[in-house]
Amino acid sequence: LLAVRIGNILLQPDIQPYNILCLTFTDAGVKAMRDRLISFIGAEAYKVNIHTFHSFCNQVIKENPHQFGDMRDLQAISDIEKVELLHTLIDKLPNDHLFKKGKKNPYNNNNNLISLFELMKKEAWTTNLVKKEYDAFMQSVSDMSNIPQQYLYKNNGANYKKGDPKIHEIQKDIEKYTRFYEGCKLLDIYNKEMELRDRFDFQDMILWVIDRFRENDTLLGRYQERFQYILVDEYQDTNGSQNELLFLLNNYWDKPNFFIVGDDDQAIYRFQGANIGSIVEFA
């Protein structure tokens, strides 16, 4: 469908192949799209910008080295290095920190923290954003006269009445969300440790580009002007940061040429933070 649409767009006299950006999720998807397009329009297909999200951001970074600093010495962090970095991070925490206090092996949290940091980067969650949500939750459960309905008993029981607060449930969620918030606060330290080691992960590339686009209207404007048609495959699999990137590229136009193919009943890459809310936000 996307290949046919691209071919149809190029029938218009004022549109060139380099004005089209097509994004998908895998290198295999890029190759399949390119091969299909070649069969439709021939060699012009090589001039159409077909990328994964990461390869597109990598191209933006390479085209604008003065905006992103000297990245030639940066290397992608390995799984082993992630574990070593977390050991260093936890070792530097005070002994009374939630992730160390009373723990025989504080490194047992490594996998959970890695998953949390990946989720935060994929959804473009900052520590400040999480803090606002955490503070709002703590405020909601501290006012017993206006406590959320899910924390109130719906019927009378042996030791409680209808409308009484579920103290145990409230305390359990306070502990859960406090632990979550304390973990989120470690992301900034984790990123600084990666920077000291000249390392990055692939999700960082998307966040770097989003940050520069937000800060530099001229840089963003160049790409908005270049890509007059943007198409995305498997849109149900986009996560928060990928969506933010797409919306930035499209927000110049009152009626952007933004075309997606997605199945709201299918989320192949749910493990990478895909959220069905992406399709709702698109509409």
CSV table of C-alpha atoms in Angstrom, one decimal:
chain,number,residue,atom,x,y,z
A,1,LEU,CA,0.0,0.0,0.0
A,2,LEU,CA,2.7,2.5,0.9
A,3,ALA,CA,4.7,1.6,-2.2
A,4,VAL,CA,1.7,2.2,-4.5
A,5,ARG,CA,1.0,5.5,-2.7
A,6,ILE,CA,4.6,6.7,-3.2
A,7,GLY,CA,4.4,5.8,-6.9
A,8,ASN,CA,1.1,7.8,-7.1
A,9,ILE,CA,2.6,10.8,-5.3
A,10,LEU,CA,5.5,10.9,-7.8
A,11,LEU,CA,3.0,11.2,-10.7
A,12,GLN,CA,2.5,14.8,-9.5
A,13,PRO,CA,4.8,17.2,-11.4
A,14,ASP,CA,6.1,19.3,-8.5
A,15,ILE,CA,7.1,16.4,-6.1
A,16,GLN,CA,10.6,14.8,-6.2
A,17,PRO,CA,11.6,11.5,-4.7
A,18,TYR,CA,13.8,13.2,-2.1
A,19,ASN,CA,10.7,15.0,-0.8
A,20,ILE,CA,9.3,11.7,0.5
A,21,LEU,CA,10.2,10.1,3.8
A,22,CYS,CA,9.0,6.6,4.6
A,23,LEU,CA,9.7,5.0,8.0
A,24,THR,CA,9.4,1.4,9.1
A,25,PHE,CA,10.8,-0.7,12.0
A,26,THR,CA,13.4,-3.1,10.6
A,27,ASP,CA,16.1,-3.2,8.1
A,28,ALA,CA,14.2,-6.1,6.4
A,29,GLY,CA,11.2,-3.8,6.2
A,30,VAL,CA,13.3,-1.1,4.5
A,31,LYS,CA,14.7,-3.6,1.9
A,32,ALA,CA,11.2,-5.0,1.2
A,33,MET,CA,9.8,-1.5,0.7
A,34,ARG,CA,12.7,-0.5,-1.6
A,35,ASP,CA,12.4,-3.7,-3.7
A,36,ARG,CA,8.7,-3.2,-4.1
A,37,LEU,CA,9.1,0.4,-5.1
A,38,ILE,CA,11.8,-0.5,-7.6
A,39,SER,CA,9.4,-2.9,-9.3
A,40,PHE,CA,6.9,0.0,-9.6
A,41,ILE,CA,9.0,3.0,-10.6
A,42,GLY,CA,12.5,1.8,-11.4
A,43,ALA,CA,15.7,3.5,-10.4
A,44,GLU,CA,13.9,6.6,-9.0
A,45,ALA,CA,13.1,4.4,-6.0
A,46,TYR,CA,16.7,4.8,-4.8
A,47,LYS,CA,16.1,8.6,-4.3
A,48,VAL,CA,13.1,8.1,-1.9
A,49,ASN,CA,14.1,8.3,1.7
A,50,ILE,CA,13.3,4.9,3.2
A,51,HIS,CA,14.6,4.4,6.8
A,52,THR,CA,14.1,2.8,10.1
A,53,PHE,CA,13.5,5.4,12.8
A,54,HIS,CA,17.1,4.9,14.1
A,55,SER,CA,18.7,5.1,10.7
A,56,PHE,CA,16.8,8.3,9.9
A,57,CYS,CA,18.0,9.9,13.2
A,58,ASN,CA,21.5,8.7,12.5
A,59,GLN,CA,21.3,10.5,9.1
A,60,VAL,CA,20.1,13.7,10.8
A,61,ILE,CA,23.1,13.5,13.2
A,62,LYS,CA,25.6,12.9,10.4
A,63,GLU,CA,24.2,15.8,8.3
A,64,ASN,CA,24.5,18.2,11.2
A,65,PRO,CA,27.7,17.4,13.1
A,66,HIS,CA,27.9,21.0,14.4
A,67,GLN,CA,24.5,20.5,16.1
A,68,PHE,CA,25.4,17.2,17.8
A,69,GLY,CA,29.0,17.7,18.7
A,70,ASP,CA,31.9,15.3,17.9
A,71,MET,CA,30.3,11.9,18.0
A,72,ARG,CA,33.0,10.0,16.2
A,73,ASP,CA,34.4,8.5,19.4
A,74,LEU,CA,31.0,7.4,20.7
A,75,GLN,CA,30.3,3.7,20.6
A,76,ALA,CA,27.0,1.8,21.1
A,77,ILE,CA,26.9,0.3,24.6
A,78,SER,CA,27.0,-3.5,24.9
A,79,ASP,CA,24.8,-5.5,27.3
A,80,ILE,CA,27.8,-6.4,29.4
A,81,GLU,CA,28.8,-2.8,29.7
A,82,LYS,CA,25.2,-1.9,30.8
A,83,VAL,CA,25.5,-4.3,33.7
A,84,GLU,CA,29.0,-3.0,34.6
A,85,LEU,CA,27.7,0.6,34.5
A,86,LEU,CA,24.8,-0.2,36.8
A,87,HIS,CA,27.1,-1.8,39.3
A,88,THR,CA,29.1,1.4,39.3
A,89,LEU,CA,26.0,3.4,39.7
A,90,ILE,CA,24.6,1.4,42.6
A,91,ASP,CA,28.0,1.4,44.3
A,92,LYS,CA,27.9,5.2,44.4
A,93,LEU,CA,24.5,5.3,46.0
A,94,PRO,CA,24.4,6.0,49.8
A,95,ASN,CA,23.8,3.0,52.0
A,96,ASP,CA,20.4,4.2,53.1
A,97,HIS,CA,19.1,4.5,49.5
A,98,LEU,CA,16.0,2.5,48.7
A,99,PHE,CA,17.8,0.2,46.3
A,100,LYS,CA,20.6,-0.6,48.8
A,101,LYS,CA,19.1,-0.4,52.3
A,102,GLY,CA,18.7,-3.9,53.8
A,103,LYS,CA,19.7,-5.6,50.6
A,104,LYS,CA,22.1,-8.5,50.6
A,105,ASN,CA,22.7,-8.1,46.9
A,106,PRO,CA,21.7,-4.6,45.6
A,107,TYR,CA,22.6,-5.7,42.1
A,108,ASN,CA,19.5,-7.9,41.9
A,109,ASN,CA,17.7,-4.7,40.6
A,110,ASN,CA,19.9,-4.5,37.5
A,111,ASN,CA,17.5,-6.0,35.0
A,112,ASN,CA,14.5,-4.1,36.3
A,113,LEU,CA,16.5,-0.8,36.1
A,114,ILE,CA,17.7,-1.5,32.6
A,115,SER,CA,14.1,-2.2,31.5
A,116,LEU,CA,12.9,1.0,33.3
A,117,PHE,CA,15.5,3.1,31.6
A,118,GLU,CA,14.7,1.7,28.2
A,119,LEU,CA,11.0,2.4,28.8
A,120,MET,CA,11.6,5.9,29.9
A,121,LYS,CA,13.7,6.6,26.8
A,122,LYS,CA,11.3,5.0,24.4
A,123,GLU,CA,8.4,7.0,25.9
A,124,ALA,CA,10.5,10.2,26.2
A,125,TRP,CA,9.7,10.3,29.9
A,126,THR,CA,11.9,12.8,31.8
A,127,THR,CA,12.5,12.6,35.6
A,128,ASN,CA,10.6,15.9,36.0
A,129,LEU,CA,7.6,14.4,34.2
A,130,VAL,CA,7.6,11.3,36.4
A,131,LYS,CA,8.0,13.5,39.5
A,132,LYS,CA,4.8,15.5,38.5
A,133,GLU,CA,2.8,12.3,38.2
A,134,TYR,CA,4.3,10.9,41.4
A,135,ASP,CA,3.5,14.1,43.3
A,136,ALA,CA,-0.1,14.1,41.9
A,137,PHE,CA,-0.6,10.5,43.1
A,138,MET,CA,0.8,11.2,46.6
A,139,GLN,CA,-1.5,14.2,46.9
A,140,SER,CA,-4.5,12.2,45.8
A,141,VAL,CA,-4.0,9.5,48.4
A,142,SER,CA,-3.1,11.9,51.2
A,143,ASP,CA,-6.5,13.5,51.3
A,144,MET,CA,-8.8,11.0,52.9
A,145,SER,CA,-11.8,13.1,52.3
A,146,ASN,CA,-11.3,13.0,48.6
A,147,ILE,CA,-9.5,9.7,48.0
A,148,PRO,CA,-9.8,8.0,44.5
A,149,GLN,CA,-12.7,5.6,44.2
A,150,GLN,CA,-10.5,2.6,43.6
A,151,TYR,CA,-9.2,2.9,47.1
A,152,LEU,CA,-12.7,2.8,48.8
A,153,TYR,CA,-14.6,-0.3,49.8
A,154,LYS,CA,-17.8,-0.8,47.7
A,155,ASN,CA,-19.6,-2.9,50.3
A,156,ASN,CA,-19.7,-3.5,54.0
A,157,GLY,CA,-17.4,-6.1,55.5
A,158,ALA,CA,-16.5,-7.6,58.9
A,159,ASN,CA,-13.9,-4.9,59.8
A,160,TYR,CA,-14.9,-2.1,57.5
A,161,LYS,CA,-17.8,-0.2,56.1
A,162,LYS,CA,-18.8,0.9,52.6
A,163,GLY,CA,-16.8,4.0,51.7
A,164,ASP,CA,-13.9,3.3,54.1
A,165,PRO,CA,-10.4,3.6,52.6
A,166,LYS,CA,-8.5,0.5,51.7
A,167,ILE,CA,-5.4,1.4,53.8
A,168,HIS,CA,-3.5,-1.7,52.8
A,169,GLU,CA,-4.0,-1.1,49.1
A,170,ILE,CA,-3.0,2.5,49.5
A,171,GLN,CA,0.2,1.7,51.3
A,172,LYS,CA,1.0,-1.0,48.8
A,173,ASP,CA,0.7,1.4,45.9
A,174,ILE,CA,2.6,4.1,47.7
A,175,GLU,CA,5.5,1.7,48.1
A,176,LYS,CA,5.3,0.6,44.5
A,177,TYR,CA,5.2,4.1,43.0
A,178,THR,CA,7.9,5.3,45.4
A,179,ARG,CA,10.2,2.5,44.2
A,180,PHE,CA,9.3,3.4,40.6
A,181,TYR,CA,10.0,7.1,41.1
A,182,GLU,CA,13.3,6.4,42.9
A,183,GLY,CA,14.4,4.2,40.0
A,184,CYS,CA,13.4,6.9,37.5
A,185,LYS,CA,15.6,9.4,39.3
A,186,LEU,CA,18.6,7.2,38.5
A,187,LEU,CA,18.3,7.6,34.8
A,188,ASP,CA,20.1,11.0,34.8
A,189,ILE,CA,23.0,9.4,36.7
A,190,TYR,CA,23.0,6.4,34.2
A,191,ASN,CA,23.2,8.8,31.2
A,192,LYS,CA,26.1,10.7,32.8
A,193,GLU,CA,28.0,7.5,33.4
A,194,MET,CA,27.5,6.5,29.7
A,195,GLU,CA,28.7,9.9,28.6
A,196,LEU,CA,31.9,9.5,30.7
A,197,ARG,CA,32.5,6.2,29.0
A,198,ASP,CA,31.8,7.6,25.4
A,199,ARG,CA,28.9,5.3,25.1
A,200,PHE,CA,25.3,5.6,23.8
A,201,ASP,CA,22.3,3.3,23.1
A,202,PHE,CA,20.3,3.5,19.9
A,203,GLN,CA,17.3,5.0,21.7
A,204,ASP,CA,19.5,8.0,22.6
A,205,MET,CA,19.8,8.9,18.9
A,206,ILE,CA,16.0,9.5,18.7
A,207,LEU,CA,16.0,11.6,21.9
A,208,TRP,CA,19.0,13.7,20.7
A,209,VAL,CA,17.2,14.5,17.4
A,210,ILE,CA,14.0,15.4,19.2
A,211,ASP,CA,15.9,17.7,21.6
A,212,ARG,CA,17.7,19.5,18.7
A,213,PHE,CA,14.5,19.8,16.8
A,214,ARG,CA,12.8,21.4,19.8
A,215,GLU,CA,15.7,23.8,20.4
A,216,ASN,CA,16.4,24.8,16.9
A,217,ASP,CA,13.5,25.9,14.7
A,218,THR,CA,15.9,26.4,11.7
A,219,LEU,CA,17.1,22.8,11.8
A,220,LEU,CA,13.6,21.4,12.2
A,221,GLY,CA,12.4,23.7,9.4
A,222,ARG,CA,14.9,22.3,7.0
A,223,TYR,CA,13.6,18.8,7.4
A,224,GLN,CA,10.0,19.9,7.5
A,225,GLU,CA,10.5,21.7,4.1
A,226,ARG,CA,12.4,18.7,2.7
A,227,PHE,CA,9.9,16.0,3.6
A,228,GLN,CA,6.6,17.1,2.1
A,229,TYR,CA,5.2,13.6,2.4
A,230,ILE,CA,5.7,11.3,5.4
A,231,LEU,CA,4.6,7.7,5.4
A,232,VAL,CA,4.9,5.2,8.3
A,233,ASP,CA,4.4,1.4,8.2
A,234,GLU,CA,3.2,-0.7,11.2
A,235,TYR,CA,2.2,2.5,13.0
A,236,GLN,CA,0.6,0.6,15.9
A,237,ASP,CA,4.2,-0.3,17.0
A,238,THR,CA,5.4,3.3,17.5
A,239,ASN,CA,6.4,4.3,21.0
A,240,GLY,CA,6.2,7.7,22.6
A,241,SER,CA,9.5,9.1,21.4
A,242,GLN,CA,9.0,7.9,17.8
A,243,ASN,CA,5.6,9.6,17.8
A,244,GLU,CA,7.1,12.8,19.2
A,245,LEU,CA,9.6,12.8,16.3
A,246,LEU,CA,6.8,12.3,13.7
A,247,PHE,CA,4.6,15.0,15.2
A,248,LEU,CA,7.6,17.5,15.2
A,249,LEU,CA,8.2,16.8,11.5
A,250,ASN,CA,4.6,17.4,10.7
A,251,ASN,CA,3.6,20.2,13.0
A,252,TYR,CA,4.5,23.0,10.5
A,253,TRP,CA,1.6,22.1,8.2
A,254,ASP,CA,-2.0,22.9,8.9
A,255,LYS,CA,-2.9,19.8,6.9
A,256,PRO,CA,0.2,17.6,6.8
A,257,ASN,CA,0.7,14.9,4.2
A,258,PHE,CA,1.1,12.3,7.0
A,259,PHE,CA,0.0,8.8,6.0
A,260,ILE,CA,0.1,5.7,8.2
A,261,VAL,CA,-0.6,2.0,7.8
A,262,GLY,CA,-1.4,0.4,11.1
A,263,ASP,CA,-3.6,-2.4,12.7
A,264,ASP,CA,-5.1,-1.4,16.0
A,265,ASP,CA,-5.6,-5.1,16.8
A,266,GLN,CA,-1.9,-6.0,16.3
A,267,ALA,CA,1.2,-4.9,18.3
A,268,ILE,CA,4.1,-6.9,17.2
A,269,TYR,CA,6.7,-4.9,19.1
A,270,ARG,CA,4.7,-4.4,22.3
A,271,PHE,CA,8.0,-5.3,24.2
A,272,GLN,CA,9.7,-2.2,22.8
A,273,GLY,CA,7.1,0.2,24.3
A,274,ALA,CA,4.5,0.1,21.5
A,275,ASN,CA,1.3,1.7,22.7
A,276,ILE,CA,-2.1,1.5,21.0
A,277,GLY,CA,-2.6,5.1,22.1
A,278,SER,CA,-0.4,6.1,19.1
A,279,ILE,CA,-3.3,5.5,16.7
A,280,VAL,CA,-5.7,7.5,18.9
A,281,GLU,CA,-3.2,10.3,19.1
A,282,PHE,CA,-2.7,10.3,15.4
A,283,ALA,CA,-6.4,10.8,14.8
